Short mmCIF file of C-alpha atoms in Angstrom, two decimals:
data_model
loop_
_atom_site.label_atom_id
_atom_site.label_comp_id
_atom_site.label_asym_id
_atom_site.label_seq_id
_atom_site.Cartn_x
_atom_site.Cartn_y
_atom_site.Cartn_z
CA MET F 1 0.00 0.00 0.00
CA ILE F 2 2.88 2.34 0.78
CA ASN F 3 4.01 2.16 -2.85
CA LEU F 4 0.95 4.27 -3.69
CA LEU F 5 3.18 7.30 -3.12
CA ILE F 6 5.24 6.62 -6.19
CA LEU F 7 2.38 5.68 -8.56
CA PRO F 8 1.31 9.29 -9.44
CA ILE F 9 4.96 9.85 -10.46
CA LEU F 10 5.72 6.44 -11.98
CA ILE F 11 2.56 6.08 -14.13
CA PRO F 12 3.07 9.33 -16.12
CA LEU F 13 6.83 8.64 -16.39
CA ILE F 14 6.25 5.22 -17.98
CA THR F 15 3.45 6.65 -20.14
CA ALA F 16 5.66 9.49 -21.43
CA THR F 17 8.36 6.99 -22.38
CA ILE F 18 5.87 4.77 -24.25
CA LEU F 19 4.27 7.74 -26.04
CA MET F 20 7.65 8.78 -27.46
CA PHE F 21 7.44 5.74 -29.76
CA PHE F 22 4.03 6.74 -31.18
CA SER F 23 4.74 10.35 -32.14
CA LYS F 24 3.01 10.16 -35.54
CA GLN F 25 0.05 8.02 -34.42
CA VAL F 26 -2.18 10.69 -32.93
CA LYS F 27 -5.18 8.50 -32.04
CA THR F 28 -2.97 5.97 -30.25
CA GLN F 29 -1.29 8.79 -28.30
CA ARG F 30 -4.66 10.21 -27.26
CA THR F 31 -5.93 6.85 -26.02
CA ILE F 32 -2.79 5.97 -24.08
CA ALA F 33 -2.51 9.46 -22.54
CA ALA F 34 -6.17 9.52 -21.43
CA VAL F 35 -6.24 5.96 -20.03
CA SER F 36 -2.94 6.44 -18.23
CA THR F 37 -4.02 9.73 -16.64
CA ILE F 38 -7.26 8.10 -15.45
CA GLY F 39 -5.01 5.53 -13.75
CA THR F 40 -3.03 8.37 -12.12
CA VAL F 41 -6.27 9.93 -10.85
CA ILE F 42 -7.43 6.60 -9.37
CA ALA F 43 -4.04 6.08 -7.65
CA SER F 44 -4.25 9.64 -6.28
CA VAL F 45 -7.77 9.07 -4.89
CA ILE F 46 -6.64 5.91 -3.10
CA LEU F 47 -3.61 7.80 -1.76
CA VAL F 48 -5.82 10.54 -0.26
CA ILE F 49 -8.04 7.90 1.39
CA THR F 50 -4.98 6.07 2.75
CA VAL F 51 -3.44 9.25 4.21
CA SER F 52 -6.77 10.25 5.79
CA LYS F 53 -7.07 6.85 7.52
CA GLU F 54 -3.46 5.99 8.32
CA GLY F 55 -1.70 9.36 8.51
CA ILE F 56 1.43 10.51 6.68
CA GLN F 57 2.84 7.93 4.24
CA THR F 58 6.58 7.68 3.52
CA LEU F 59 8.67 5.66 1.09
CA ASN F 60 12.48 5.34 1.28
CA LEU F 61 13.84 4.58 -2.18
CA GLY F 62 16.56 1.93 -2.23
CA SER F 63 17.82 0.48 1.04
CA TRP F 64 18.77 3.78 2.67
CA THR F 65 16.60 4.97 5.54
CA ALA F 66 15.80 8.62 6.22
CA PRO F 67 17.58 11.01 6.47
CA PHE F 68 20.36 9.36 4.40
CA GLY F 69 18.41 8.17 1.37
CA ILE F 70 15.85 9.67 -0.99
CA THR F 71 12.49 9.85 0.75
CA LEU F 72 9.03 10.40 -0.70
CA VAL F 73 6.50 11.83 1.75
CA SER F 74 2.76 12.16 1.29
CA ASP F 75 0.93 14.11 3.95
CA MET F 76 -2.63 15.34 3.35
CA LEU F 77 -1.51 18.61 1.70
CA SER F 78 0.70 16.72 -0.74
CA ALA F 79 -1.94 14.05 -1.47
CA LEU F 80 -4.68 16.62 -2.16
CA LEU F 81 -2.43 18.59 -4.51
CA VAL F 82 -1.40 15.44 -6.39
CA LEU F 83 -5.07 14.46 -6.82
CA THR F 84 -6.07 17.93 -8.02
CA THR F 85 -3.13 18.07 -10.44
CA SER F 86 -4.00 14.66 -11.91
CA ILE F 87 -7.68 15.58 -12.42
CA ILE F 88 -6.81 18.88 -14.11
CA THR F 89 -4.26 17.20 -16.39
CA LEU F 90 -6.80 14.54 -17.43
CA LEU F 91 -9.41 17.15 -18.39
CA VAL F 92 -6.85 19.30 -20.23
CA ILE F 93 -5.78 16.22 -22.22
CA LEU F 94 -9.43 15.54 -23.17
CA TYR F 95 -9.87 19.22 -24.10
CA SER F 96 -6.70 19.03 -26.23
CA PHE F 97 -8.17 16.35 -28.51
CA LYS F 98 -10.17 19.04 -30.36
CA SER F 99 -8.17 22.17 -29.66
CA ILE F 100 -4.38 21.77 -29.66
CA GLY F 101 -4.09 20.79 -33.33
CA ARG F 102 -2.58 17.73 -35.02
CA ASP F 103 0.75 19.46 -35.77
CA ARG F 104 1.43 19.94 -32.06
CA GLU F 105 0.10 16.46 -31.26
CA ARG F 106 2.63 14.94 -33.69
CA PHE F 107 5.50 16.84 -32.06
CA TYR F 108 5.40 15.05 -28.72
CA TYR F 109 2.67 17.13 -27.05
CA TYR F 110 1.22 14.24 -25.00
CA PRO F 111 4.60 12.82 -23.83
CA VAL F 112 5.69 16.29 -22.69
CA VAL F 113 2.43 16.80 -20.78
CA GLN F 114 3.08 13.49 -19.00
CA PHE F 115 6.63 14.60 -18.14
CA LEU F 116 5.14 17.84 -16.78
CA LEU F 117 2.84 15.72 -14.60
CA VAL F 118 5.89 13.78 -13.34
CA GLY F 119 7.58 17.03 -12.34
CA VAL F 120 4.57 18.57 -10.62
CA ASN F 121 3.50 15.44 -8.71
CA GLY F 122 7.13 14.74 -7.81
CA ALA F 123 7.61 18.25 -6.41
CA PHE F 124 4.50 17.82 -4.25
CA THR F 125 5.64 14.39 -2.99
CA THR F 126 9.40 14.63 -2.40
CA GLY F 127 10.72 14.80 1.15
CA ASP F 128 14.18 15.94 0.04
CA ILE F 129 15.04 19.57 -0.73
CA PHE F 130 17.53 18.68 -3.50
CA ASN F 131 15.01 16.38 -5.18
CA LEU F 132 12.53 19.24 -5.03
CA PHE F 133 15.02 21.01 -7.31
CA VAL F 134 15.25 17.91 -9.54
CA PHE F 135 11.47 17.68 -9.96
CA PHE F 136 11.32 21.44 -10.53
CA GLU F 137 13.74 20.97 -13.43
CA VAL F 138 11.68 18.11 -14.91
CA MET F 139 8.61 20.36 -14.72
CA LEU F 140 10.46 23.36 -16.17
CA MET F 141 12.06 21.46 -19.05
CA SER F 142 8.63 20.17 -20.01
CA SER F 143 7.21 23.68 -19.81
CA TYR F 144 10.04 25.00 -22.03
CA VAL F 145 8.93 22.60 -24.76
CA LEU F 146 5.23 23.36 -24.30
CA ILE F 147 5.65 27.14 -24.35
CA VAL F 148 7.34 27.07 -27.79
CA LEU F 149 5.46 24.08 -29.25
CA GLY F 150 4.02 25.30 -32.54
CA GLY F 151 6.76 27.86 -33.08
CA THR F 152 4.67 31.02 -33.48
CA LYS F 153 6.57 34.30 -33.23
CA VAL F 154 5.03 35.35 -29.92
CA GLN F 155 5.69 31.90 -28.41
CA LEU F 156 9.36 32.02 -29.34
CA ARG F 157 9.78 35.59 -28.06
CA GLU F 158 8.08 34.91 -24.72
CA GLY F 159 9.69 31.47 -24.51
CA ILE F 160 13.18 33.01 -24.51
CA LYS F 161 12.19 35.35 -21.66
CA TYR F 162 10.56 32.50 -19.73
CA ILE F 163 13.60 30.22 -20.10
CA LEU F 164 16.07 32.97 -19.09
CA VAL F 165 14.13 33.81 -15.92
CA ASN F 166 13.84 30.16 -14.92
CA VAL F 167 17.48 29.33 -15.66
CA ILE F 168 18.56 32.17 -13.34
CA SER F 169 16.02 31.03 -10.75
CA SER F 170 17.25 27.43 -10.96
CA ALA F 171 20.88 28.50 -10.51
CA LEU F 172 19.88 30.50 -7.44
CA PHE F 173 17.93 27.48 -6.16
CA VAL F 174 21.06 25.28 -6.24
CA ILE F 175 23.13 27.99 -4.52
CA THR F 176 20.49 28.36 -1.78
CA VAL F 177 20.32 24.60 -1.20
CA ALA F 178 24.13 24.57 -0.95
CA TYR F 179 24.03 27.35 1.66
CA LEU F 180 21.40 25.47 3.63
CA TYR F 181 23.40 22.21 3.45
CA SER F 182 26.53 23.99 4.65
CA VAL F 183 24.64 25.13 7.76
CA VAL F 184 22.65 21.98 8.67
CA GLY F 185 24.52 19.19 6.87
CA THR F 186 21.44 17.39 5.51
CA LEU F 187 19.01 17.55 2.57
CA ASN F 188 16.10 15.60 4.08
CA MET F 189 13.34 18.12 4.84
CA ALA F 190 12.32 16.56 8.15
CA ASP F 191 15.96 16.37 9.26
CA ILE F 192 16.54 19.99 8.19
CA SER F 193 13.56 21.04 10.31
CA GLN F 194 14.95 19.19 13.31
CA LYS F 195 18.53 20.44 12.98
CA ILE F 196 17.72 24.03 12.05
CA ALA F 197 16.23 24.58 15.52
CA SER F 198 19.64 24.08 17.10
CA VAL F 199 21.55 26.34 14.69
CA GLU F 200 22.59 29.42 16.65
CA GLN F 201 23.05 31.62 13.60
CA PRO F 202 19.72 33.42 13.10
CA GLY F 203 21.22 35.89 10.61
CA ILE F 204 22.34 33.15 8.22
CA LEU F 205 18.98 31.35 8.50
CA THR F 206 17.11 34.57 7.77
CA ALA F 207 19.30 35.15 4.69
CA ILE F 208 18.61 31.59 3.49
CA ALA F 209 14.86 32.08 4.10
CA ILE F 210 14.89 35.24 1.96
CA LEU F 211 16.85 33.44 -0.79
CA PHE F 212 14.26 30.65 -0.83
CA LEU F 213 11.53 33.30 -1.02
CA ILE F 214 13.24 34.83 -4.07
CA VAL F 215 13.67 31.41 -5.75
CA PHE F 216 10.12 30.22 -5.14
CA GLY F 217 8.70 33.72 -5.54
CA LEU F 218 10.03 33.77 -9.10
CA LYS F 219 8.33 30.42 -9.76
CA GLY F 220 5.13 31.42 -7.95
CA ALA F 221 4.98 35.00 -9.36
CA ILE F 222 4.86 37.07 -6.18
CA PHE F 223 5.55 40.81 -6.19
CA PRO F 224 7.93 42.08 -7.57
CA LEU F 225 8.97 38.83 -9.28
CA TYR F 226 5.78 38.35 -11.32
CA PHE F 227 6.97 40.46 -14.28
CA TRP F 228 7.59 37.48 -16.58
CA LEU F 229 4.20 35.80 -16.06
CA PRO F 230 1.60 37.85 -18.04
CA GLY F 231 3.55 37.69 -21.31
CA SER F 232 4.84 34.13 -20.98
CA TYR F 233 1.46 32.64 -20.08
CA TYR F 234 -0.29 34.64 -22.80
CA ALA F 235 1.77 33.08 -25.61
CA PRO F 236 0.84 29.34 -25.72
CA PRO F 237 -2.54 27.91 -26.82
CA THR F 238 -5.40 27.41 -24.35
CA PRO F 239 -4.73 23.86 -23.04
CA ILE F 240 -1.10 24.71 -22.27
CA LEU F 241 -2.15 28.02 -20.70
CA ALA F 242 -4.62 26.11 -18.48
CA LEU F 243 -1.87 23.73 -17.32
CA PHE F 244 0.54 26.58 -16.63
CA GLY F 245 -2.04 28.78 -14.90
CA ALA F 246 -3.45 26.02 -12.73
CA LEU F 247 -0.28 24.08 -11.86
CA LEU F 248 3.09 25.75 -12.36
CA THR F 249 2.72 28.80 -10.13
CA LYS F 250 1.12 26.54 -7.49
CA VAL F 251 4.32 24.49 -7.26
CA GLY F 252 6.15 27.68 -6.34
CA VAL F 253 3.44 28.55 -3.81
CA TYR F 254 3.56 25.03 -2.34
CA SER F 255 7.35 25.27 -1.97
CA ILE F 256 7.04 28.54 -0.03
CA ILE F 257 4.36 26.96 2.18
CA ARG F 258 6.48 23.87 2.84
CA THR F 259 9.75 25.66 3.59
CA TYR F 260 8.24 28.50 5.63
CA THR F 261 6.23 26.16 7.85
CA LEU F 262 8.79 23.33 8.11
CA PHE F 263 12.16 25.15 8.12
CA PHE F 264 11.72 28.78 9.12
CA TYR F 265 9.05 28.71 11.82
CA HIS F 266 11.43 29.21 14.76
CA ASP F 267 11.81 32.98 14.27
CA PRO F 268 8.92 34.13 12.07
CA GLY F 269 9.12 37.81 13.04
CA PHE F 270 11.05 39.13 10.04
CA THR F 271 10.64 36.44 7.37
CA HIS F 272 6.89 35.88 7.73
CA GLU F 273 6.20 39.60 8.09
CA MET F 274 8.05 40.17 4.81
CA LEU F 275 6.06 37.31 3.22
CA GLY F 276 2.83 38.97 4.41
CA ILE F 277 3.80 42.38 3.00
CA LEU F 278 4.82 40.89 -0.36
CA ALA F 279 1.55 38.89 -0.45
CA ILE F 280 -0.47 42.10 0.04
CA LEU F 281 1.49 43.90 -2.70
CA THR F 282 1.00 40.87 -4.98
CA ILE F 283 -2.78 41.13 -4.50
CA VAL F 284 -2.72 44.88 -5.27
CA VAL F 285 -0.63 44.47 -8.46
CA GLY F 286 -2.86 41.60 -9.63
CA CYS F 287 -5.97 43.72 -9.09
CA VAL F 288 -4.52 46.62 -11.12
CA GLY F 289 -3.75 44.24 -14.00
CA ALA F 290 -7.14 42.48 -13.83
CA ILE F 291 -9.13 45.71 -14.22
CA GLY F 292 -6.67 47.36 -16.62
CA PHE F 293 -7.12 45.01 -19.60
CA TRP F 294 -9.94 44.10 -22.00
CA ASP F 295 -8.15 40.97 -23.18
CA VAL F 296 -9.86 37.88 -21.69
CA LYS F 297 -6.60 35.95 -21.32
CA LYS F 298 -4.80 38.85 -19.60
CA ILE F 299 -7.71 39.36 -17.17
CA ILE F 300 -7.63 35.75 -15.96
CA ILE F 301 -3.80 35.68 -15.97
CA TYR F 302 -3.68 38.65 -13.57
CA ASN F 303 -6.23 36.84 -11.42
CA ILE F 304 -3.56 34.13 -10.97
CA VAL F 305 -1.35 36.79 -9.35
CA ILE F 306 -4.17 37.87 -7.01
CA ALA F 307 -4.76 34.28 -5.87
CA VAL F 308 -1.05 33.73 -5.16
CA GLY F 309 -1.13 36.76 -2.87
CA VAL F 310 -4.27 35.59 -1.05
CA ILE F 311 -2.87 32.09 -0.41
CA LEU F 312 0.52 33.31 0.82
CA PHE F 313 -1.00 35.95 3.08
CA GLY F 314 -2.90 33.20 4.91
CA ILE F 315 0.36 31.27 5.36
CA SER F 316 2.27 34.37 6.56
CA THR F 317 -0.07 34.76 9.55
CA MET F 318 1.06 31.39 10.99
CA ASN F 319 -2.51 31.05 12.25
CA GLY F 320 -4.00 27.52 12.06
CA GLU F 321 -7.38 28.65 10.72
CA ALA F 322 -5.85 30.96 8.09
CA MET F 323 -3.46 28.21 6.99
CA GLU F 324 -6.36 25.80 6.60
CA GLY F 325 -8.11 28.46 4.53
CA SER F 326 -4.99 28.86 2.36
CA ILE F 327 -4.89 25.12 1.64
CA TYR F 328 -8.60 25.09 0.81
CA TYR F 329 -8.21 28.18 -1.40
CA LEU F 330 -5.14 26.71 -3.13
CA ILE F 331 -7.10 23.65 -4.31
CA HIS F 332 -10.08 25.84 -5.26
CA ASP F 333 -7.89 28.15 -7.32
CA MET F 334 -6.26 25.29 -9.22
CA LEU F 335 -9.67 23.94 -10.24
CA ILE F 336 -11.34 27.24 -11.07
CA LYS F 337 -8.37 28.75 -12.95
CA ALA F 338 -8.12 25.67 -15.16
CA ALA F 339 -11.90 25.86 -15.76
CA LEU F 340 -11.84 29.58 -16.62
CA PHE F 341 -8.89 29.27 -19.00
CA LEU F 342 -10.62 26.40 -20.81
CA LEU F 343 -13.91 28.34 -20.96
CA ILE F 344 -12.32 31.49 -22.37
CA GLY F 345 -10.56 29.15 -24.82
CA VAL F 346 -14.02 28.11 -26.08
CA MET F 347 -15.01 31.80 -26.38
CA ILE F 348 -11.83 32.60 -28.34
CA SER F 349 -12.37 29.60 -30.66
CA ILE F 350 -15.92 30.75 -31.42
CA THR F 351 -15.20 34.48 -31.86
CA GLY F 352 -11.65 34.40 -33.21
CA THR F 353 -10.52 37.17 -30.85
CA THR F 354 -9.24 37.64 -27.28
CA ASP F 355 -10.58 41.22 -27.05
CA VAL F 356 -13.80 41.09 -25.04
CA ARG F 357 -15.02 44.31 -26.74
CA LYS F 358 -15.10 42.46 -30.08
CA MET F 359 -17.28 39.70 -28.60
CA GLY F 360 -20.94 39.88 -27.66
CA GLY F 361 -24.20 37.98 -27.53
CA LEU F 362 -22.68 34.53 -26.99
CA ILE F 363 -25.47 33.78 -24.49
CA LYS F 364 -27.99 33.69 -27.36
CA GLU F 365 -26.37 30.86 -29.33
CA TYR F 366 -24.35 29.26 -26.52
CA PRO F 367 -26.40 29.63 -23.29
CA TRP F 368 -24.67 26.63 -21.69
CA LEU F 369 -21.29 28.36 -22.14
CA GLY F 370 -22.54 31.67 -20.73
CA TRP F 371 -24.12 30.33 -17.57
CA THR F 372 -21.22 27.98 -16.85
CA PHE F 373 -18.83 30.92 -17.14
CA LEU F 374 -21.00 32.96 -14.74
CA VAL F 375 -20.89 30.20 -12.10
CA ALA F 376 -17.11 29.96 -12.50
CA ALA F 377 -16.81 33.75 -12.24
CA PHE F 378 -18.86 33.83 -9.02
CA SER F 379 -16.74 31.04 -7.56
CA LEU F 380 -13.53 32.88 -8.44
CA ALA F 381 -14.80 36.05 -6.76
CA GLY F 382 -15.81 34.18 -3.62
CA ILE F 383 -19.61 34.43 -3.78
CA PRO F 384 -21.16 32.10 -1.14
CA PRO F 385 -21.69 29.17 -1.00
CA LEU F 386 -19.15 28.50 -3.77
CA SER F 387 -15.62 27.26 -3.03
CA GLY F 388 -13.89 30.64 -3.34
CA PHE F 389 -15.93 31.99 -0.43
CA ILE F 390 -15.02 29.27 2.07
CA GLY F 391 -11.25 29.53 1.62
CA LYS F 392 -11.30 33.32 1.89
CA LEU F 393 -13.60 33.21 4.92
CA LEU F 394 -11.16 30.97 6.83
CA ILE F 395 -8.20 33.18 5.83
CA LEU F 396 -10.07 36.30 6.96
CA LYS F 397 -11.10 34.74 10.29
CA GLY F 398 -7.51 33.70 10.95
CA SER F 399 -6.22 37.14 9.92
CA PHE F 400 -8.61 38.96 12.23
CA SER F 401 -7.82 36.68 15.18
CA SER F 402 -4.10 37.35 14.61
CA GLU F 403 -4.84 41.10 14.19
CA PHE F 404 -3.61 41.34 10.59
CA TYR F 405 -6.28 43.86 9.69
CA VAL F 406 -4.63 45.51 6.67
CA GLY F 407 -4.19 42.22 4.84
CA ALA F 408 -7.75 41.15 5.64
CA PHE F 409 -9.08 44.45 4.27
CA VAL F 410 -7.01 44.07 1.06
CA ILE F 411 -8.37 40.54 0.54
CA LEU F 412 -11.95 41.78 1.01
CA ALA F 413 -11.40 44.66 -1.44
CA SER F 414 -9.74 42.32 -3.96
CA SER F 415 -12.86 40.13 -4.02
CA LEU F 416 -14.86 43.06 -5.42
CA ILE F 417 -12.19 43.79 -8.03
CA VAL F 418 -12.02 40.12 -9.05
CA LEU F 419 -15.81 40.09 -9.41
CA TYR F 420 -15.71 43.26 -11.51
CA SER F 421 -12.96 41.88 -13.78
CA VAL F 422 -14.78 38.64 -14.62
CA ILE F 423 -18.29 40.14 -14.77
CA LYS F 424 -16.86 42.57 -17.34
CA ILE F 425 -16.19 39.53 -19.54
CA PHE F 426 -19.71 38.19 -18.94
CA LEU F 427 -21.61 41.44 -19.53
CA THR F 428 -19.60 42.56 -22.58
CA GLY F 429 -18.55 39.32 -24.26
CA ILE F 430 -21.29 36.86 -23.33
CA TRP F 431 -24.34 39.03 -22.66
CA GLY F 432 -23.74 42.09 -24.92
CA VAL F 433 -24.92 42.81 -28.45
CA PRO F 434 -25.00 39.64 -30.64
CA LYS F 435 -22.42 39.44 -33.42
CA GLU F 436 -21.75 37.11 -36.34
CA TYR F 437 -18.96 34.60 -35.74
CA THR F 438 -17.18 32.27 -38.16
CA GLY F 439 -15.23 30.18 -35.62
CA ILE F 440 -15.68 26.54 -34.68
CA SER F 441 -18.97 24.68 -35.10
CA LYS F 442 -21.49 24.43 -32.28
CA SER F 443 -20.86 20.70 -31.78
CA HIS F 444 -17.11 21.36 -31.57
CA ALA F 445 -17.71 24.15 -29.04
CA ARG F 446 -20.02 21.89 -27.03
CA TYR F 447 -17.28 19.24 -26.69
CA LEU F 448 -14.76 21.81 -25.45
CA TRP F 449 -17.35 23.27 -23.09
CA ALA F 450 -18.21 19.84 -21.66
CA THR F 451 -14.63 19.17 -20.51
CA SER F 452 -14.45 22.68 -18.98
CA ALA F 453 -17.84 22.23 -17.31
CA VAL F 454 -16.60 19.14 -15.43
CA LEU F 455 -14.05 21.36 -13.64
CA VAL F 456 -16.72 23.96 -12.84
CA LEU F 457 -18.96 21.19 -11.51
CA LEU F 458 -16.12 19.84 -9.35
CA SER F 459 -15.56 23.35 -8.01
CA VAL F 460 -19.27 23.68 -7.13
CA PHE F 461 -19.27 20.32 -5.32
CA TYR F 462 -16.03 21.34 -3.61
CA GLY F 463 -17.82 24.39 -2.19
CA LEU F 464 -21.11 22.69 -1.31
CA GLY F 465 -19.30 19.72 0.25
CA ALA F 466 -16.96 21.85 2.36
CA ASP F 467 -18.28 20.42 5.66
CA ALA F 468 -17.64 16.86 4.54
CA LEU F 469 -14.15 17.76 3.30
CA ARG F 470 -13.21 19.86 6.34
CA PRO F 471 -11.47 16.98 8.19
CA LEU F 472 -9.06 16.55 5.25
CA PHE F 473 -8.06 20.21 5.31
CA SER F 474 -7.80 20.24 9.10
CA GLN F 475 -5.45 17.26 8.82
CA ALA F 476 -3.38 19.08 6.17
CA ALA F 477 -3.17 22.29 8.23
CA GLU F 478 -2.26 20.39 11.39
CA VAL F 479 1.06 19.33 9.84
CA LEU F 480 1.84 22.94 8.87
CA VAL F 481 1.02 24.23 12.36
CA ASP F 482 2.95 21.45 14.13
CA PRO F 483 5.99 20.36 12.04
CA GLN F 484 6.86 17.71 14.64
CA ILE F 485 4.10 15.51 13.15
CA TYR F 486 5.94 15.58 9.79
CA ILE F 487 9.35 15.00 11.43
CA ASP F 488 8.14 12.00 13.46
CA ALA F 489 6.46 10.41 10.43
CA VAL F 490 9.56 10.69 8.23
CA LEU F 491 12.30 9.94 10.76
CA LYS F 492 10.07 7.47 12.68
CA GLU F 493 11.36 8.51 16.08
#
């Protein structure tokens, strides 16, 4: 049963390798990719159930025990993120069948998506800080291919910028890990947490914490390190944009959550206060971008930045309730961002434009698309009882109890701006004056909508079933609040 940990990494790895041999056989690739990803989802569901019943699961690769060998660790936070990632990837693959185009499908699109899944699930599961870097690189190398796949001018231009930023970030990541190793003499996360408490060099630890914040902040797009994101995410086609928007920044966010709750919790005064300030500024910058554009892709892309700020502010408070809210909101945002990117992809395919002012009247011919988008928009903005509301409510309650009033006010104000930004798309592009469109057929649009609607439906159930799911998120937050639970599970003391 313990080998369940490795299945969400091993299944896509084997699948990617097999798919490399069928590059020109598109139908075979589609079938193998879809069936395999369903298997990954099933393994992830069983993993969540196992962790909920039996607690944190660990797997020591080879014959070396922790902290000397490579350890995989699946606590509830990790298991939930792996499950969410696998579900989103499955639906994006299904969406890709009728949207990505045969030219991209023939040039290793499905194998690269599987390698991306290996990197993301591996990053969520590893219990070793150096292997977090390794899985980051697997994820990034896959994203380098995806961002330029198709070779359009804008993809190549933005791809160069994206690669340069991430190469610098990766180099800084290795340097930071080396600094940390020189201080504590171990790479196992649980062992680092244990040994860092006895290091009597608070200045060095604070410097390392800030370096990690820069490294993961570049990946997660926090202020002022978000500059690369709007252009880079705008360039690729919709399915790739959905994967990037839902998954890649969240790996950076997860890494900040893991390191700041497991490593740097002993002296949170400076580091966590800085994280809180940067989170607030991230929300503000995202709001300015979201209301400043009429391009549907740019509006939702800047909403990614807002969500990153909201999640990290909850973590910066070091309050149990706010941290639980951040975990809940993190899963919500992954689902709803993927859904919104796929839905605006349908709108763009129908209208042939990304400018919402050139759209209009879609509700007349495509009512199912319009109303689904409205539900997704309300969920994103945090309208009760949808999933966006519950996560924000817990973050706000935790913020108020810890007397972080400024951040709580900014989050409340951002909800109105988020609502305005997405309702602008609905009122102008979906509701507005009907126009003639020469895009994809209605049956084609209905297929794309159906895959997107599954994510919206999951998000609705996620909100309505919050009470039933609460124990899972309490279990996930408990490990963040009390790192000793994680340490004991991994080192088995």
